[in-house]
GROMACS .gro file of C-alpha atoms in nm:
model
  273
    1MET     CA    1   0.032  -0.023  -0.025
    2LEU     CA    2   0.107   0.356  -0.061
    3ASN     CA    3   0.197   0.513   0.230
    4SER     CA    4   0.110   0.918   0.182
    5ILE     CA    5   0.099   1.242   0.470
    6ASN     CA    6  -0.122   1.355   0.299
    7THR     CA    7  -0.387   1.091   0.301
    8ASN     CA    8  -0.436   0.772   0.528
    9PRO     CA    9  -0.674   0.551   0.316
   10SER     CA   10  -0.636   0.275   0.626
   11ALA     CA   11  -0.721   0.512   0.861
   12LEU     CA   12  -1.052   0.673   0.608
   13ILE     CA   13  -1.149   0.347   0.571
   14ALA     CA   14  -1.187   0.277   0.914
   15LEU     CA   15  -1.337   0.569   1.017
   16GLN     CA   16  -1.615   0.462   0.685
   17ASN     CA   17  -1.663   0.140   0.890
   18LEU     CA   18  -1.695   0.263   1.188
   19ASN     CA   19  -1.980   0.539   1.081
   20ALA     CA   20  -2.152   0.267   0.967
   21THR     CA   21  -2.189   0.046   1.277
   22ASN     CA   22  -2.270   0.363   1.456
   23THR     CA   23  -2.562   0.434   1.280
   24GLU     CA   24  -2.655   0.151   1.250
   25LEU     CA   25  -2.635   0.074   1.621
   26ALA     CA   26  -2.784   0.298   1.638
   27ALA     CA   27  -3.190   0.232   1.457
   28THR     CA   28  -3.087  -0.116   1.685
   29GLN     CA   29  -3.073   0.132   1.943
   30GLY     CA   30  -3.352   0.319   1.858
   31ARG     CA   31  -3.586  -0.025   1.769
   32ILE     CA   32  -3.562  -0.168   2.139
   33ASN     CA   33  -3.638   0.165   2.334
   34THR     CA   34  -3.935   0.219   2.068
   35GLY     CA   35  -4.043  -0.160   2.053
   36LYS     CA   36  -4.089  -0.042   1.673
   37LYS     CA   37  -3.867  -0.156   1.385
   38VAL     CA   38  -4.117   0.077   1.132
   39GLY     CA   39  -4.161   0.352   1.357
   40SER     CA   40  -4.247   0.605   1.120
   41ALA     CA   41  -4.277   0.622   0.714
   42LYS     CA   42  -3.918   0.665   0.691
   43ASP     CA   43  -3.814   0.337   0.825
   44ASN     CA   44  -4.018   0.208   0.531
   45GLY     CA   45  -4.288   0.436   0.402
   46ALA     CA   46  -4.503   0.134   0.291
   47ILE     CA   47  -4.534  -0.035   0.595
   48TRP     CA   48  -4.609   0.161   0.803
   49SER     CA   49  -4.896   0.282   0.553
   50MET     CA   50  -5.036   0.012   0.576
   51ALA     CA   51  -4.995  -0.073   0.932
   52LYS     CA   52  -5.125   0.322   0.995
   53MET     CA   53  -5.412   0.214   0.746
   54GLN     CA   54  -5.502  -0.082   0.988
   55SER     CA   55  -5.503   0.051   1.330
   56ALA     CA   56  -5.741   0.344   1.146
   57SER     CA   57  -5.972   0.022   1.102
   58SER     CA   58  -5.937  -0.081   1.446
   59SER     CA   59  -6.020   0.239   1.586
   60SER     CA   60  -6.300   0.285   1.389
   61LEU     CA   61  -6.472  -0.050   1.587
   62ASN     CA   62  -6.451   0.115   1.910
   63ALA     CA   63  -6.723   0.330   1.775
   64VAL     CA   64  -6.878   0.011   1.670
   65LYS     CA   65  -6.892  -0.186   1.978
   66ASP     CA   66  -6.948   0.069   2.206
   67SER     CA   67  -7.276   0.093   1.960
   68LEU     CA   68  -7.295  -0.312   1.982
   69GLN     CA   69  -7.284  -0.250   2.361
   70ARG     CA   70  -7.582  -0.003   2.393
   71GLY     CA   71  -7.820  -0.255   2.178
   72GLN     CA   72  -7.728  -0.506   2.377
   73SER     CA   73  -7.834  -0.299   2.739
   74THR     CA   74  -8.128  -0.211   2.484
   75ILE     CA   75  -8.184  -0.531   2.484
   76ASP     CA   76  -8.130  -0.682   2.823
   77VAL     CA   77  -8.384  -0.385   2.968
   78ALA     CA   78  -8.647  -0.484   2.743
   79LEU     CA   79  -8.608  -0.883   2.814
   80ALA     CA   80  -8.593  -0.760   3.203
   81ALA     CA   81  -8.922  -0.607   3.120
   82GLY     CA   82  -9.076  -0.843   2.966
   83ASP     CA   83  -8.998  -1.128   3.232
   84THR     CA   84  -9.191  -0.860   3.506
   85ILE     CA   85  -9.477  -0.850   3.293
   86THR     CA   86  -9.469  -1.218   3.217
   87ASP     CA   87  -9.504  -1.262   3.573
   88LEU     CA   88  -9.755  -1.027   3.587
   89LEU     CA   89  -9.976  -1.169   3.358
   90THR     CA   90  -9.951  -1.536   3.496
   91LYS     CA   91 -10.078  -1.357   3.813
   92MET     CA   92 -10.369  -1.172   3.632
   93LYS     CA   93 -10.536  -1.489   3.493
   94GLU     CA   94 -10.443  -1.696   3.848
   95LYS     CA   95 -10.670  -1.387   3.969
   96ALA     CA   96 -10.924  -1.445   3.681
   97LEU     CA   97 -10.988  -1.800   3.775
   98ALA     CA   98 -10.995  -1.700   4.144
   99ALA     CA   99 -11.304  -1.493   4.078
  100SER     CA  100 -11.491  -1.677   3.802
  101ASP     CA  101 -11.548  -1.877   4.190
  102THR     CA  102 -11.943  -1.874   4.202
  103SER     CA  103 -11.916  -1.961   4.507
  104LEU     CA  104 -11.705  -1.666   4.695
  105ASN     CA  105 -11.827  -1.378   4.875
  106THR     CA  106 -11.852  -1.037   4.760
  107ALA     CA  107 -11.546  -0.903   4.962
  108SER     CA  108 -11.350  -1.173   4.873
  109PHE     CA  109 -11.457  -1.143   4.502
  110ASN     CA  110 -11.375  -0.739   4.493
  111ALA     CA  111 -11.073  -0.772   4.664
  112LEU     CA  112 -10.944  -1.022   4.362
  113LYS     CA  113 -11.042  -0.751   4.119
  114SER     CA  114 -10.884  -0.524   4.313
  115ASP     CA  115 -10.542  -0.731   4.263
  116PHE     CA  116 -10.596  -0.851   3.900
  117THR     CA  117 -10.660  -0.392   3.814
  118SER     CA  118 -10.351  -0.336   4.021
  119LEU     CA  119 -10.181  -0.607   3.831
  120ARG     CA  120 -10.276  -0.461   3.528
  121ASP     CA  121 -10.180  -0.114   3.583
  122GLN     CA  122  -9.763  -0.269   3.722
  123ILE     CA  123  -9.792  -0.406   3.316
  124THR     CA  124  -9.788  -0.018   3.214
  125LYS     CA  125  -9.512   0.084   3.482
  126ALA     CA  126  -9.319  -0.163   3.382
  127THR     CA  127  -9.283  -0.125   2.984
  128ASP     CA  128  -9.283   0.262   3.073
  129ASN     CA  129  -8.969   0.238   3.227
  130ALA     CA  130  -8.845   0.018   3.019
  131LYS     CA  131  -8.549   0.202   2.929
  132PHE     CA  132  -8.202   0.240   2.811
  133ASN     CA  133  -8.047   0.585   2.721
  134GLY     CA  134  -8.386   0.729   2.635
  135VAL     CA  135  -8.524   0.405   2.394
  136SER     CA  136  -8.701   0.110   2.447
  137LEU     CA  137  -8.797  -0.152   2.261
  138ALA     CA  138  -9.068  -0.214   2.459
  139ASP     CA  139  -9.323   0.041   2.491
  140GLY     CA  140  -9.443   0.102   2.124
  141LYS     CA  141  -9.274   0.377   2.056
  142THR     CA  142  -9.107   0.307   1.803
  143THR     CA  143  -9.113   0.006   1.562
  144LYS     CA  144  -8.671  -0.039   1.534
  145LEU     CA  145  -8.334   0.046   1.620
  146SER     CA  146  -8.072   0.048   1.452
  147PHE     CA  147  -7.701   0.026   1.576
  148LEU     CA  148  -7.364   0.007   1.405
  149ALA     CA  149  -7.264  -0.343   1.250
  150ASN     CA  150  -6.913  -0.173   1.101
  151GLN     CA  151  -6.666   0.057   1.021
  152ASP     CA  152  -6.801   0.146   0.681
  153GLY     CA  153  -7.140   0.254   0.860
  154GLY     CA  154  -7.350  -0.010   0.826
  155ASN     CA  155  -7.608  -0.112   1.056
  156PHE     CA  156  -7.707  -0.439   1.296
  157THR     CA  157  -8.151  -0.336   1.327
  158ILE     CA  158  -8.337  -0.438   1.626
  159LYS     CA  159  -8.694  -0.486   1.581
  160SER     CA  160  -8.928  -0.360   1.866
  161GLN     CA  161  -9.183  -0.654   2.052
  162THR     CA  162  -9.477  -0.362   2.225
  163LEU     CA  163  -9.523  -0.521   2.532
  164SER     CA  164  -9.771  -0.299   2.649
  165LEU     CA  165 -10.125  -0.324   2.731
  166ASP     CA  166 -10.228  -0.237   2.405
  167GLY     CA  167  -9.956  -0.464   2.234
  168LEU     CA  168 -10.088  -0.736   2.461
  169SER     CA  169 -10.418  -0.682   2.314
  170LEU     CA  170 -10.518  -0.585   2.668
  171SER     CA  171 -10.665  -0.244   2.736
  172VAL     CA  172 -10.615   0.027   3.045
  173GLY     CA  173 -10.979  -0.038   3.108
  174THR     CA  174 -10.932  -0.442   3.074
  175SER     CA  175 -11.120  -0.621   3.408
  176PHE     CA  176 -11.387  -0.817   3.481
  177SER     CA  177 -11.737  -0.705   3.703
  178THR     CA  178 -11.858  -1.068   3.710
  179ALA     CA  179 -11.729  -1.419   3.799
  180THR     CA  180 -11.853  -1.536   3.404
  181ASP     CA  181 -11.676  -1.184   3.326
  182ALA     CA  182 -11.400  -1.321   3.491
  183LYS     CA  183 -11.460  -1.688   3.354
  184ALA     CA  184 -11.449  -1.535   3.008
  185MET     CA  185 -11.105  -1.343   3.120
  186ILE     CA  186 -10.923  -1.641   3.152
  187ALA     CA  187 -10.868  -1.696   2.755
  188ILE     CA  188 -10.749  -1.310   2.697
  189MET     CA  189 -10.494  -1.352   2.992
  190THR     CA  190 -10.386  -1.715   2.840
  191ASN     CA  191 -10.420  -1.518   2.469
  192ALA     CA  192 -10.187  -1.257   2.643
  193LEU     CA  193  -9.921  -1.428   2.797
  194GLN     CA  194  -9.913  -1.628   2.459
  195THR     CA  195  -9.850  -1.331   2.273
  196ALA     CA  196  -9.568  -1.163   2.511
  197THR     CA  197  -9.383  -1.515   2.583
  198ASN     CA  198  -9.395  -1.472   2.149
  199LYS     CA  199  -9.248  -1.180   2.197
  200LEU     CA  200  -8.947  -1.242   2.402
  201SER     CA  201  -8.851  -1.503   2.192
  202SER     CA  202  -8.847  -1.286   1.938
  203LEU     CA  203  -8.621  -1.055   2.150
  204GLY     CA  204  -8.390  -1.327   2.283
  205THR     CA  205  -8.321  -1.421   1.916
  206SER     CA  206  -8.168  -1.023   1.827
  207SER     CA  207  -7.994  -1.107   2.135
  208THR     CA  208  -7.831  -1.381   2.051
  209GLY     CA  209  -7.720  -1.275   1.730
  210LEU     CA  210  -7.673  -0.923   1.836
  211ASP     CA  211  -7.387  -1.124   2.096
  212THR     CA  212  -7.281  -1.270   1.839
  213HIS     CA  213  -7.164  -0.993   1.623
  214LEU     CA  214  -6.991  -0.850   1.935
  215THR     CA  215  -6.785  -1.103   1.914
  216PHE     CA  216  -6.661  -1.085   1.593
  217VAL     CA  217  -6.632  -0.691   1.584
  218GLY     CA  218  -6.348  -0.844   1.927
  219LYS     CA  219  -6.237  -1.061   1.713
  220LEU     CA  220  -6.213  -0.844   1.409
  221GLN     CA  221  -6.027  -0.616   1.612
  222ASP     CA  222  -5.786  -0.826   1.768
  223SER     CA  223  -5.660  -0.930   1.460
  224LEU     CA  224  -5.590  -0.601   1.310
  225ASP     CA  225  -5.389  -0.543   1.620
  226ALA     CA  226  -5.214  -0.809   1.536
  227GLY     CA  227  -5.144  -0.789   1.255
  228VAL     CA  228  -4.987  -0.356   1.288
  229GLY     CA  229  -4.785  -0.560   1.574
  230ASN     CA  230  -4.658  -0.828   1.294
  231LEU     CA  231  -4.626  -0.493   1.051
  232VAL     CA  232  -4.415  -0.238   1.292
  233ASP     CA  233  -4.298  -0.424   1.606
  234ALA     CA  234  -3.964  -0.557   1.645
  235ASP     CA  235  -3.887  -0.872   1.750
  236LEU     CA  236  -3.689  -0.768   2.104
  237ALA     CA  237  -3.508  -1.125   2.123
  238LYS     CA  238  -3.321  -1.108   1.800
  239GLU     CA  239  -3.262  -0.688   1.807
  240SER     CA  240  -3.083  -0.692   2.171
  241ALA     CA  241  -2.838  -1.017   2.022
  242LYS     CA  242  -2.775  -0.748   1.736
  243LEU     CA  243  -2.732  -0.491   2.011
  244GLN     CA  244  -2.453  -0.701   2.136
  245SER     CA  245  -2.299  -0.818   1.827
  246LEU     CA  246  -2.308  -0.438   1.694
  247GLN     CA  247  -2.119  -0.308   2.017
  248THR     CA  248  -1.841  -0.555   1.976
  249LYS     CA  249  -1.830  -0.437   1.633
  250GLN     CA  250  -1.834  -0.049   1.718
  251GLN     CA  251  -1.493  -0.145   1.980
  252LEU     CA  252  -1.332  -0.313   1.718
  253GLY     CA  253  -1.354  -0.039   1.487
  254VAL     CA  254  -1.239   0.196   1.733
  255GLN     CA  255  -0.963  -0.064   1.757
  256ALA     CA  256  -0.963  -0.045   1.394
  257LEU     CA  257  -0.930   0.304   1.393
  258SER     CA  258  -0.631   0.340   1.646
  259ILE     CA  259  -0.383   0.140   1.440
  260ALA     CA  260  -0.488   0.348   1.118
  261ASN     CA  261  -0.411   0.621   1.249
  262GLN     CA  262  -0.073   0.463   1.336
  263SER     CA  263   0.037   0.468   1.032
  264PRO     CA  264   0.201   0.849   0.959
  265GLN     CA  265   0.410   0.757   1.256
  266THR     CA  266   0.563   0.531   1.085
  267ILE     CA  267   0.675   0.713   0.770
  268LEU     CA  268   0.836   0.942   1.003
  269SER     CA  269   1.062   0.679   1.200
  270LEU     CA  270   1.234   0.666   0.826
  271PHE     CA  271   1.341   1.012   0.830
  272LYS     CA  272   1.506   0.900   1.177
  273GLY     CA  273   1.860   0.856   1.144
   0.00000   0.00000   0.00000
């Protein structure tokens, strides 16, 4: 190799190698510190863009999950009211049956009638209170409710099931005045009870469908998050091993540069007598 006092090729090469090692070492330390192998668009524009889009999709699903959970709660409230109403109808039927007994005295008959009308009025209270977030699937004031189903704004629609007196073919005047009326009321209450259970069955089916879709959305979001992680997350075990290797390489580079810098001293020694 040509020796020169103006340039030191060996030192220049050693310095270039050391700078390259330092750059790679800084990048590796950055990946370990952030946990990301792609932290910005300059690291890998295509991967970064893809990860951002998937991350946005995952974030959008939070709104979908919130909406579906409101739907869940709305149905649960309606189902709870429905359970109460079927219990009330069952008791009303029992009162009507008892009042159909012609051997009852007037006081007993009137007591049964009073119980019957009290139970009837409780149905109205149950439907009036069957609201979540100000809306109800049981009071007959709406035909359906729609909740977000996906990030594109699609809807999951639930049909209302009116459990008020009108929805059960009853009225605020439903009652009986005689044992004969009470006997006829038994069939009316049986029909009302059947109507209520059918409507609760429909709500239950809607609830199952909504629960299934909510579970799917949760799994979809988990998959998107995992996909983002696969795209941008660093393999910390691999990066740690690489860090140790680069640190060793850096030390060797410093030594190589030091040795190369001693070359001019060799030239000077040639001029010593």
